[in-house]
Coordinates of C-alpha atoms (C1' of nucleotides) in Angstrom, one line a residue:
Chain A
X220 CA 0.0 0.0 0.0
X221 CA 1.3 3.5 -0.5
X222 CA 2.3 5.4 2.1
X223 CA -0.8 7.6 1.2
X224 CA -1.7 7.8 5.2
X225 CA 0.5 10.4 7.0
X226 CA -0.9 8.6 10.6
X227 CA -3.1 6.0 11.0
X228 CA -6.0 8.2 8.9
X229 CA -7.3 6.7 5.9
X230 CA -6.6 8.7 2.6
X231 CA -10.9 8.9 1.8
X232 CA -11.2 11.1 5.3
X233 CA -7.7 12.6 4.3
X234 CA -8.8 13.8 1.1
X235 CA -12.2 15.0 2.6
X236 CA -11.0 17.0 4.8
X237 CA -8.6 18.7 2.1
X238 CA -12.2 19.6 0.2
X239 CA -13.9 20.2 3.3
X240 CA -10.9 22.9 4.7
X241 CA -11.1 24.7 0.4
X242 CA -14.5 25.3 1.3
X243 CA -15.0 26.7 4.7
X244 CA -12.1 28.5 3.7
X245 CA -14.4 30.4 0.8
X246 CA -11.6 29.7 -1.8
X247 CA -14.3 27.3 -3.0
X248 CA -18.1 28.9 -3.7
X249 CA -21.7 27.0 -3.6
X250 CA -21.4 25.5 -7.5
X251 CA -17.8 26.6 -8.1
X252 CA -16.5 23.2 -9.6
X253 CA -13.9 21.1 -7.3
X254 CA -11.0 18.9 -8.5
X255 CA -12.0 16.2 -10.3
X256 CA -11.3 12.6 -9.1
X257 CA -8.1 12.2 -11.4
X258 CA -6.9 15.4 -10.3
X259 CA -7.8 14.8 -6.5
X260 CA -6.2 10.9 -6.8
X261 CA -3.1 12.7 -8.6
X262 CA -2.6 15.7 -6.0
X263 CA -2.6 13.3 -3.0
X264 CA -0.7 10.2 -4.8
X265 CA -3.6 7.9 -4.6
X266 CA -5.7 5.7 -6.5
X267 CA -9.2 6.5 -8.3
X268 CA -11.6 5.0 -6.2
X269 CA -10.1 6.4 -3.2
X270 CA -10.8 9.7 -4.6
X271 CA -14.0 8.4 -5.6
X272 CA -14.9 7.0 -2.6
X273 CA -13.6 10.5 -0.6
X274 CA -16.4 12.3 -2.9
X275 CA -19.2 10.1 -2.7
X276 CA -19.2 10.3 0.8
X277 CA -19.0 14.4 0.4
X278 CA -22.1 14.0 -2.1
X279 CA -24.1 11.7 0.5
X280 CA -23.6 14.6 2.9
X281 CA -24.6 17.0 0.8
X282 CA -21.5 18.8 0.8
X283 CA -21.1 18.6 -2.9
X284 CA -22.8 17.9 -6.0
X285 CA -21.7 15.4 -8.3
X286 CA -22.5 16.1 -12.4
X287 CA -21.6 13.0 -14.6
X288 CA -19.9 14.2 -18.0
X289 CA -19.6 17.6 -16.4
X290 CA -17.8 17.8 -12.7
X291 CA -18.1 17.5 -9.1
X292 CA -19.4 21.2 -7.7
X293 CA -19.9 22.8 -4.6
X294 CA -23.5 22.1 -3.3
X295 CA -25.8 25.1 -2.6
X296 CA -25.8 26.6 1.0
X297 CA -28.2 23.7 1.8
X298 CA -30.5 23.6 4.8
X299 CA -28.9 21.0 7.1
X300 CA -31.4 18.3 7.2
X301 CA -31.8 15.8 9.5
X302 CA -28.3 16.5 10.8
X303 CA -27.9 16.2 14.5
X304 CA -26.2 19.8 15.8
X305 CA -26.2 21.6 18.7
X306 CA -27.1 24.6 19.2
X307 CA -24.0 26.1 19.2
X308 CA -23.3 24.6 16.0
X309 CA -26.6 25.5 14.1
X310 CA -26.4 28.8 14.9
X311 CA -22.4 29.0 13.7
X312 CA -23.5 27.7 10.8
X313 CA -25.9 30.9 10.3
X314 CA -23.0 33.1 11.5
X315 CA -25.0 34.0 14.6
X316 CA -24.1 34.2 18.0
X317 CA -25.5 32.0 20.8
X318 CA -26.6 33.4 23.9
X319 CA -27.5 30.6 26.6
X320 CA -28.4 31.2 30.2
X321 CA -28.4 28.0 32.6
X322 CA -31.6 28.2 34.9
X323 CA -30.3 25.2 36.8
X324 CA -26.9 22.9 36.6
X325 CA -27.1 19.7 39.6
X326 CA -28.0 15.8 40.1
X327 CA -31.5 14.8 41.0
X328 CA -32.3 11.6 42.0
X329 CA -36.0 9.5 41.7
X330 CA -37.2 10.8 38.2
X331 CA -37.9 7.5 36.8
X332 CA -39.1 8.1 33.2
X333 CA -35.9 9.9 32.7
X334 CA -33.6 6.9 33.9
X335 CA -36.0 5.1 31.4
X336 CA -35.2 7.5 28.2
X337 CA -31.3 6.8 29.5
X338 CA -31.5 2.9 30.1
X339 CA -30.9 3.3 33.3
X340 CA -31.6 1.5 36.7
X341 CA -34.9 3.7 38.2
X342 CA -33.3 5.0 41.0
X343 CA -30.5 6.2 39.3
X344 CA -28.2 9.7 39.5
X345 CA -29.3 11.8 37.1
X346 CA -27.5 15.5 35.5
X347 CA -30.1 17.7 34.9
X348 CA -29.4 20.9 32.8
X349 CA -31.5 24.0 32.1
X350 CA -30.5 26.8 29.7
X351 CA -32.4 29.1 27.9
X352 CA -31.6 29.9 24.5
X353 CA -31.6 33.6 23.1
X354 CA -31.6 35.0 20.2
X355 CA -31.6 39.3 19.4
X356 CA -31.6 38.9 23.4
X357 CA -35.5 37.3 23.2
X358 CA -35.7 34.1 25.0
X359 CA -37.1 31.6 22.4
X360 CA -36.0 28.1 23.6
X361 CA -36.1 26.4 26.8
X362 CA -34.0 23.1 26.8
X363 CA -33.7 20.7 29.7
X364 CA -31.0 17.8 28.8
X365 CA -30.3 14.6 31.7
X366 CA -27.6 12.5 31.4
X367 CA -26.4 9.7 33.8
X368 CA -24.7 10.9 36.6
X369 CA -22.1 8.2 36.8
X370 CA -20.3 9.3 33.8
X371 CA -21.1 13.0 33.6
X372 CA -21.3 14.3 36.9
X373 CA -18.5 16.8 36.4
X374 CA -20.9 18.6 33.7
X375 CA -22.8 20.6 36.7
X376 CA -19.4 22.4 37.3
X377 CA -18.7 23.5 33.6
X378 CA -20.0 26.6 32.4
X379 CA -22.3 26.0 29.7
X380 CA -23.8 29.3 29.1
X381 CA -20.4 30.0 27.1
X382 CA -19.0 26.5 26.4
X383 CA -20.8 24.1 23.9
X384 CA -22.2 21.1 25.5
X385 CA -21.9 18.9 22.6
X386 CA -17.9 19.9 22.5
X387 CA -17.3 19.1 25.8
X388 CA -18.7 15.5 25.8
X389 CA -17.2 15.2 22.8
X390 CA -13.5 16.6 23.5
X391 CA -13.4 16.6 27.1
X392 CA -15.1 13.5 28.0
X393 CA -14.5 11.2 24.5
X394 CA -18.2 10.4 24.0
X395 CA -19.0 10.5 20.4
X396 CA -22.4 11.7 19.3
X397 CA -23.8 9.6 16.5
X398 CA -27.4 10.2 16.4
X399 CA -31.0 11.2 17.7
X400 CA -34.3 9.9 17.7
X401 CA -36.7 12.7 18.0
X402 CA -40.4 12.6 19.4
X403 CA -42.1 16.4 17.8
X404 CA -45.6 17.6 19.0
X405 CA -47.4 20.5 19.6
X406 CA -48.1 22.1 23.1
X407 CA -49.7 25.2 24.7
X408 CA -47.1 27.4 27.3
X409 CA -48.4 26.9 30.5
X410 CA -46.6 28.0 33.9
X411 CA -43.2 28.3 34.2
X412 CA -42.5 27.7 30.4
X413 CA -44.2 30.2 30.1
X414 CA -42.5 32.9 32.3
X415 CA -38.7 31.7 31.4
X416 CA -39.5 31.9 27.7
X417 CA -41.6 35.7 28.4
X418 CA -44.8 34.3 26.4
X419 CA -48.3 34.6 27.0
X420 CA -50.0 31.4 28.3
X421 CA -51.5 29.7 25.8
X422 CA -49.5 30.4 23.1
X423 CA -48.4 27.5 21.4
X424 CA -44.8 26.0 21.6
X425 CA -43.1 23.4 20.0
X426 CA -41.8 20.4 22.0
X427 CA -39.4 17.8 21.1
X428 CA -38.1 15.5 23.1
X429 CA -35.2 13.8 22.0
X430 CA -32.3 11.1 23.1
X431 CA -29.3 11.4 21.9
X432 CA -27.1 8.3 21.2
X433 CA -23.2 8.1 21.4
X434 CA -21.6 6.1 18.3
X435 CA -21.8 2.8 20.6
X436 CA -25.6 3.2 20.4
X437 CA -25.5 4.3 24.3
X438 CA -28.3 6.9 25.3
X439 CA -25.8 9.7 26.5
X440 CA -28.5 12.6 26.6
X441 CA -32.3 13.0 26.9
X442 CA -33.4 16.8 25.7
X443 CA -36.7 18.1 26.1
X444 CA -37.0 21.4 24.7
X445 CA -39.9 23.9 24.2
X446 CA -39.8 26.0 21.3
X447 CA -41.1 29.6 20.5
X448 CA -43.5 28.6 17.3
X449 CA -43.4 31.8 15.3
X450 CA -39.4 31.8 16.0
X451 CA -38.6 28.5 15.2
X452 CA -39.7 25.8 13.3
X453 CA -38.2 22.7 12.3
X454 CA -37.1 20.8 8.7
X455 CA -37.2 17.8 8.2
X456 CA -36.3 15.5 4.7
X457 CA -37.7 11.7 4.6
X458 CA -37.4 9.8 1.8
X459 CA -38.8 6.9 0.1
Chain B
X281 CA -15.3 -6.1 -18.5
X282 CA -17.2 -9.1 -17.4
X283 CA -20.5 -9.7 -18.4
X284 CA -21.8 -9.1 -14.8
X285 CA -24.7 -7.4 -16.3
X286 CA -27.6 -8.8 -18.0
X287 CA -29.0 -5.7 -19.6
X288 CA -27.8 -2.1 -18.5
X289 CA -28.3 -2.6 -15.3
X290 CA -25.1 -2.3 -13.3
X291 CA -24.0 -5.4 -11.6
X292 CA -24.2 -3.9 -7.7
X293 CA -27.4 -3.0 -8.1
X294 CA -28.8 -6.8 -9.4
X295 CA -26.7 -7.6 -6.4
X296 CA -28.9 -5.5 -3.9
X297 CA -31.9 -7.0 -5.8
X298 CA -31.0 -10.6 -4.6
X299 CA -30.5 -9.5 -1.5
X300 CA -33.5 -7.4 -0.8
X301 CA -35.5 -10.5 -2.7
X302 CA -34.0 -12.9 0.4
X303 CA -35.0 -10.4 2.9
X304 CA -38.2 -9.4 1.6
X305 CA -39.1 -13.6 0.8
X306 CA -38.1 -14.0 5.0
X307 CA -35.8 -16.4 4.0
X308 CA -33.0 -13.9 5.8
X309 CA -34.9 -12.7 9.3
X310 CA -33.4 -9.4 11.0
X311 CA -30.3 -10.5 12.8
X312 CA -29.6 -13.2 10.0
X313 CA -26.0 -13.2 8.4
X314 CA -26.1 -12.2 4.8
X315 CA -23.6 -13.5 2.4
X316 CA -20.3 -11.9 2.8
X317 CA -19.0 -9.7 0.8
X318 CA -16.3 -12.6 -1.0
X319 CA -19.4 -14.8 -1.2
X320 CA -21.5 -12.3 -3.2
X321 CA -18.3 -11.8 -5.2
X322 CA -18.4 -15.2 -6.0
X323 CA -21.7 -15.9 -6.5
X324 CA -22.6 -12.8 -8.8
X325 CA -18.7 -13.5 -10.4
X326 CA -18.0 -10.6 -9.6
X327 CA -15.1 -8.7 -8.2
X328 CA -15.0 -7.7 -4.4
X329 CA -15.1 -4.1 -4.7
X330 CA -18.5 -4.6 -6.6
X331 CA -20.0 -6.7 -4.0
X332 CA -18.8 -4.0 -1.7
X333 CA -20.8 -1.1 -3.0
X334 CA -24.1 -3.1 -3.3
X335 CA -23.9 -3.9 0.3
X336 CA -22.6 0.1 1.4
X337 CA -25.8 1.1 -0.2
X338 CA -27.7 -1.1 1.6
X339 CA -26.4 -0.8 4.7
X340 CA -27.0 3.2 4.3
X341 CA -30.2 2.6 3.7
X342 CA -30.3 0.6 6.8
X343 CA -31.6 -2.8 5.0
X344 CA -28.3 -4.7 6.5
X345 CA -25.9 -4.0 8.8
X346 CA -22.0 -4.4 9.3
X347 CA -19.7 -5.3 11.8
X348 CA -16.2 -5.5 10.6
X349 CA -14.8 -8.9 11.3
X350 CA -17.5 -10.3 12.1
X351 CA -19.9 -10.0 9.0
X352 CA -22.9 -8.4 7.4
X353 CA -26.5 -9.0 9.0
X354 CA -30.1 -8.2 7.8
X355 CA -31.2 -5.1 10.1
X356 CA -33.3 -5.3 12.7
X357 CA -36.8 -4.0 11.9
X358 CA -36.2 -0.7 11.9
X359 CA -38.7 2.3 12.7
X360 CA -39.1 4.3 9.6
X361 CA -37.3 6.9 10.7
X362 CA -37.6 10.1 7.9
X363 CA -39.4 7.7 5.5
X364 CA -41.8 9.2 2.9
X365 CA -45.3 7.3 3.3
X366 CA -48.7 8.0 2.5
X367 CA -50.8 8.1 5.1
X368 CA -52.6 4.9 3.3
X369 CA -49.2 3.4 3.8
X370 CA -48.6 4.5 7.5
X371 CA -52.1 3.9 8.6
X372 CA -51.5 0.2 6.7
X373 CA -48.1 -0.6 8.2
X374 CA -49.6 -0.3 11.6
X375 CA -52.1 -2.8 10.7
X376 CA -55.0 0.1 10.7
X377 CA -57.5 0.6 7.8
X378 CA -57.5 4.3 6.8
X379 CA -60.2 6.5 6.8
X380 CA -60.4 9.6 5.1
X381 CA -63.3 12.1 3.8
X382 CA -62.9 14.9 0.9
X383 CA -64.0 17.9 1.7
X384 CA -63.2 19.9 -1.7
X385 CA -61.3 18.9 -4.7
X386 CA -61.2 21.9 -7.3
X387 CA -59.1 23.4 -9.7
X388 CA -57.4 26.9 -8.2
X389 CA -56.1 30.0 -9.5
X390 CA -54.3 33.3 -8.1
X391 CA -52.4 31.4 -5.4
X392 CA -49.5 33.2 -5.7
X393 CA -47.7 31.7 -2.3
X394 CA -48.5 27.9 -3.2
X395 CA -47.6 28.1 -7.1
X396 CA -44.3 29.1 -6.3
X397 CA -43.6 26.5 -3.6
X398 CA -44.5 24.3 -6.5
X399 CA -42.2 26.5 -9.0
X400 CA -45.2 27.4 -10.9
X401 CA -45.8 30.8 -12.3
X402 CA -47.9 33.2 -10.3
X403 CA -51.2 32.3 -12.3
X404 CA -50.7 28.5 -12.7
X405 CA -53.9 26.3 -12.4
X406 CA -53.7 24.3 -9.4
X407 CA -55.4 21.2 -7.7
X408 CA -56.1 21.6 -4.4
X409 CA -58.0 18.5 -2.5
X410 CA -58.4 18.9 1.2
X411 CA -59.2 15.7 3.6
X412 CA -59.8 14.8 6.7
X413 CA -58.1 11.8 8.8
X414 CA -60.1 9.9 11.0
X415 CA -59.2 7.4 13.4
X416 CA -61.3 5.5 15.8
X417 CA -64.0 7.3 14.1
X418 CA -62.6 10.7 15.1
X419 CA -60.8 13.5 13.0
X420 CA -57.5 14.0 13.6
X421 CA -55.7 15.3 10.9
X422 CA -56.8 18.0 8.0
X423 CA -54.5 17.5 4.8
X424 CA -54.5 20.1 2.1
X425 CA -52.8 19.2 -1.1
X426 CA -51.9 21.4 -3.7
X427 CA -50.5 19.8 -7.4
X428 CA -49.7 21.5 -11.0
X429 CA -52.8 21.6 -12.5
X430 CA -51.4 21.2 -16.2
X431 CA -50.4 17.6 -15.1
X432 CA -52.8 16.6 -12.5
X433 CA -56.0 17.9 -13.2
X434 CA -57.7 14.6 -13.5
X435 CA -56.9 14.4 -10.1
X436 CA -60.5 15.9 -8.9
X437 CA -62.6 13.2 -10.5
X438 CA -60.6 10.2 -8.1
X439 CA -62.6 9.1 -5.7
X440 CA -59.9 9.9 -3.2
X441 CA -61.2 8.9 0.1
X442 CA -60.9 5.4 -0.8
X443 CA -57.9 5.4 -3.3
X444 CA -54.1 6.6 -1.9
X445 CA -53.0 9.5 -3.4
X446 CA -49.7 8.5 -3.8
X447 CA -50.9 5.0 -5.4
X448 CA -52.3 7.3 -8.0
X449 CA -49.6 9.4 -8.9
X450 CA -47.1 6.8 -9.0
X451 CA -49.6 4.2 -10.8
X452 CA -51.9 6.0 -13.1
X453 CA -49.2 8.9 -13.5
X454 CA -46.3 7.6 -13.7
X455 CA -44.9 10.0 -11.3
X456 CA -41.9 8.3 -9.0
X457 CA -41.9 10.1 -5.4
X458 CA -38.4 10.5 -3.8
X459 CA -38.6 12.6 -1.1
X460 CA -39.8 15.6 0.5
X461 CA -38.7 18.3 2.6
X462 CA -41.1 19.5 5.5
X463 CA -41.4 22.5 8.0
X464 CA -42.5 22.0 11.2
X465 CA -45.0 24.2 13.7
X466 CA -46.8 24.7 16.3
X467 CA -50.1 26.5 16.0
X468 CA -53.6 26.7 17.6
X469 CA -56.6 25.4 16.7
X470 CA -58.8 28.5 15.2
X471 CA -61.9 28.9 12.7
X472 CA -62.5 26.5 9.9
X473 CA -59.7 24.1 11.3
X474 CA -60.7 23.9 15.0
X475 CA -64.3 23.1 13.4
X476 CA -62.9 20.9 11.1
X477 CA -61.0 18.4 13.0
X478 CA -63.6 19.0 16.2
X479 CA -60.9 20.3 18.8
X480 CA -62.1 23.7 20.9
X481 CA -60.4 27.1 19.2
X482 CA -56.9 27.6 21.1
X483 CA -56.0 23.9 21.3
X484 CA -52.5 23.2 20.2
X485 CA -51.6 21.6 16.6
X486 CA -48.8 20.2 15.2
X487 CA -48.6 21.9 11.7
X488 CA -46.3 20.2 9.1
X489 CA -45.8 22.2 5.4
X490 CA -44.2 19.9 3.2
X491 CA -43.3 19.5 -0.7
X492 CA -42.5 15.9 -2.3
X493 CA -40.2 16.1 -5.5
X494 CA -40.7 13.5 -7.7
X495 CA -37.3 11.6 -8.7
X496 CA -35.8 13.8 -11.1
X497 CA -36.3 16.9 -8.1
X498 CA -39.3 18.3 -9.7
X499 CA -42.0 19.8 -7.2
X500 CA -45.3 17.6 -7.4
X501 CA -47.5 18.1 -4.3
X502 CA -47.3 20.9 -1.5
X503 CA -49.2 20.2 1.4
X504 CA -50.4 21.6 4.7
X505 CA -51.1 19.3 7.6
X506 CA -52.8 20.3 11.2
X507 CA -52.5 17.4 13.0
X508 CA -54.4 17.5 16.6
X509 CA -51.1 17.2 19.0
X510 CA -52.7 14.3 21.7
X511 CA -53.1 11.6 19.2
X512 CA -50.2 12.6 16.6
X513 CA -46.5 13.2 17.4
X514 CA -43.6 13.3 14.4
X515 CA -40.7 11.1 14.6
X516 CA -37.7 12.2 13.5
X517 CA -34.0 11.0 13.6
X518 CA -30.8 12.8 13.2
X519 CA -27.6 12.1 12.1
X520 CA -24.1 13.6 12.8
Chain C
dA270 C1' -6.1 -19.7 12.2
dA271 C1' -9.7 -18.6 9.4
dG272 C1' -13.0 -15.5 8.0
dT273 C1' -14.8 -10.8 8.0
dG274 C1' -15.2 -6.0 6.8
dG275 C1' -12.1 -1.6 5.7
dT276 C1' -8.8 0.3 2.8
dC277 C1' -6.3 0.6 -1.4
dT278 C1' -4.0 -0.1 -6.1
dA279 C1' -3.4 0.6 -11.1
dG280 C1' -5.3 -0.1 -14.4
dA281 C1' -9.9 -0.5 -17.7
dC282 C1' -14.2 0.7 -20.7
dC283 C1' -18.6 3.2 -20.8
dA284 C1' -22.0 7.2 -21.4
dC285 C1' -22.3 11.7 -21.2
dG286 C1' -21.3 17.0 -21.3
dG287 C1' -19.2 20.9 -23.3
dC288 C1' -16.4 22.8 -26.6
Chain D
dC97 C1' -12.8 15.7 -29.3
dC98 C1' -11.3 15.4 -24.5
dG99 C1' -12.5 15.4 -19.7
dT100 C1' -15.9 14.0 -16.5
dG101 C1' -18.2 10.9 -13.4
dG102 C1' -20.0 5.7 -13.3
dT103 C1' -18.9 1.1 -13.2
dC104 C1' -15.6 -2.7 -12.8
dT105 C1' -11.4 -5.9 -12.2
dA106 C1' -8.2 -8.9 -9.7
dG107 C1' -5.6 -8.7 -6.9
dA108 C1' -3.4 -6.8 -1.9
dC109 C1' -2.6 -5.8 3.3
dC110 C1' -4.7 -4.5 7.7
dA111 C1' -7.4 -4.9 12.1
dC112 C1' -10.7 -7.2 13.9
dT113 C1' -13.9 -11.1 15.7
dT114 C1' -14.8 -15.9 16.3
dC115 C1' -13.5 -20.2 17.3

DNA sequence: AAGTGGTCTAGACCACGGC
DNA sequence: CCGTGGTCTAGACCACTTC
């Protein structure tokens, strides 16, 4: 095999992440065209279908848009469906600020249905989290995540108004987020929903409560979150 | 090259066909091993790589699964997560007969607002056919549909409340469905709607806005769903 | 040790797009 | 026409799981 790997990284993620850096980088624009896989397997010594295989994956993540006969081009700023991102990340991604305030940070204990949603034992430690998320300093999320104590205790002592909690599980504590199941309906804001996110009661709210699994398939976090309806809403893409 | 394929039809995909055929015949249960990879080769005479991309498609669309070293297995009967159905289909895959009742299908004009979601110009003729769901002999959903008139115009004279709409399109129209992208919100229940579905005004609903592209990306149907938030939740799931 | 999936090579021919 | 992506070959080594 060529020495094609500089560590122990494949060449596919290597090359990626070449395309990937071009175009967060803006040298490469939505439908500018990007090397083509000869070029690509030629500028980083490697075969076709590694190139190949490097864009494919790009294309399935709708980073880039594949035109046989033609080229391999940018995709258009797409709306990132279905992806799993906090909300740190999805408002980076608009260029926007995030402004979080933690109504509570500390373990509770007893909450049954919660240790449930985790796949834990009933009387188990739980983390429980409060923030409210701001945007043009208007309260229009409030998001309550639990995770098990046992391995995430240490979370109630990290300021999360400023620091991302997805990036801390994922560099400080090595968990790897790999997906979420989601449960969406419609409610009314009732109480203190009401007061933290400054709406009248009755006015209806999004919820969605979702767990969040690590790459092992492990339940790591359990969200419920109650949206602001005319400040929010929420796309999805299914296919058949 | 080999003469893999019978007609044009690339060898991977005849690959997939055989294996979805086993699957779909229950001679492969969830859980069951599928042939490996070198196996399929063999069988299809055919060379590894090939047998490879037949089963990376059908792993992402998570028909099988893999576990390096050990092998390739038929996945477990998985939730349709993000999965385009009818309502026909999801009321049927439940094991549930639908039930549905027209309440207007007529040929439109002047919507500005919908023709363009279905990249229409401003004066196109539409189809618009509104129903209501019922289960357990109560209304719980109110679909409005909205389709190209120039295509679909026969589309009023189908007796829909008995026929799918999507078994028309794709069987009397020819039209192939791929995938749709959807909005989601929370309203209230108010005028028409709250009397429609039978809820009191100011009860919450789940509304879903959402346009299916046919498989070469062309708009076909825009439609607006309230969906009465006690007996209907959205599931979603998110990748990273 | 044998088998599996994951990565990779160094070529090949095809259909199609744009000039 | 040449360049592009799409498909494919006949091998190879690796890390891993299973026995």
């Amino acid at each position: 095999m060529a020495e094609s790997r500089r560590n122990g990284t494949p060449a596919y993620i290597l090359i990626q992440q070449s395309v990937r850096r071009q175009i967060q980088a803006d040298q490469l624009k939505p439908g500018d065209p990007v090397s083509s896989e000869r070029e690509l397997a030629r500028q980083h010594g490697v075969s076709l279908m590694t190139a190949r295989h490097a864009l494919a994956i790009l294309e399935r993540e709708g980073v880039v848009e594949r035109r046989p006969g033609s080229g391999t081009f940018v995709a258009p700023p797409r709306i990132h469906f279905n992806k799993l991102m906090s909300y740190t990340e999805q408002m980076g991604s608009r260029g926007l600020a995030p402004r979080t305030k933690v109504i509570l940070a500390r373990i509770i204990e007893d909450e049954h249905e919660i240790a449930a949603r985790l796949g834990l034992p009933g009387e188990g430690r739980i983390v429980k989290i409060e923030r409210v998320r701001h945007s043009a300093n208007e309260p229009f999320a409030l998001e309550t995540c639990y995770l098990p104590a046992s391995e995430f205790s240490g979370l109630v002592d990290v300021p999360l108004a400023r620091t991302s909690l997805f990036a801390t599980l994922e560099n400080d504590y090595g968990v790897e987020l790999a997906y979420s199941d989601e449960e969406v309906d419609a409610t009314v804001a009732e109480g203190r929903v009401a007061q933290l996110l400054d709406v009248p009661r009755g006015d209806p709210l999004l919820r969605i409560r979702q767990v969040i699994y690590s790459s092992n398939s492990k339940p790591v976090i359990y969200v419920v979150g109650f949206y602001k309806s005319e400040r929010h809403s929420l796309f999805v893409r299914r296919t058949r």
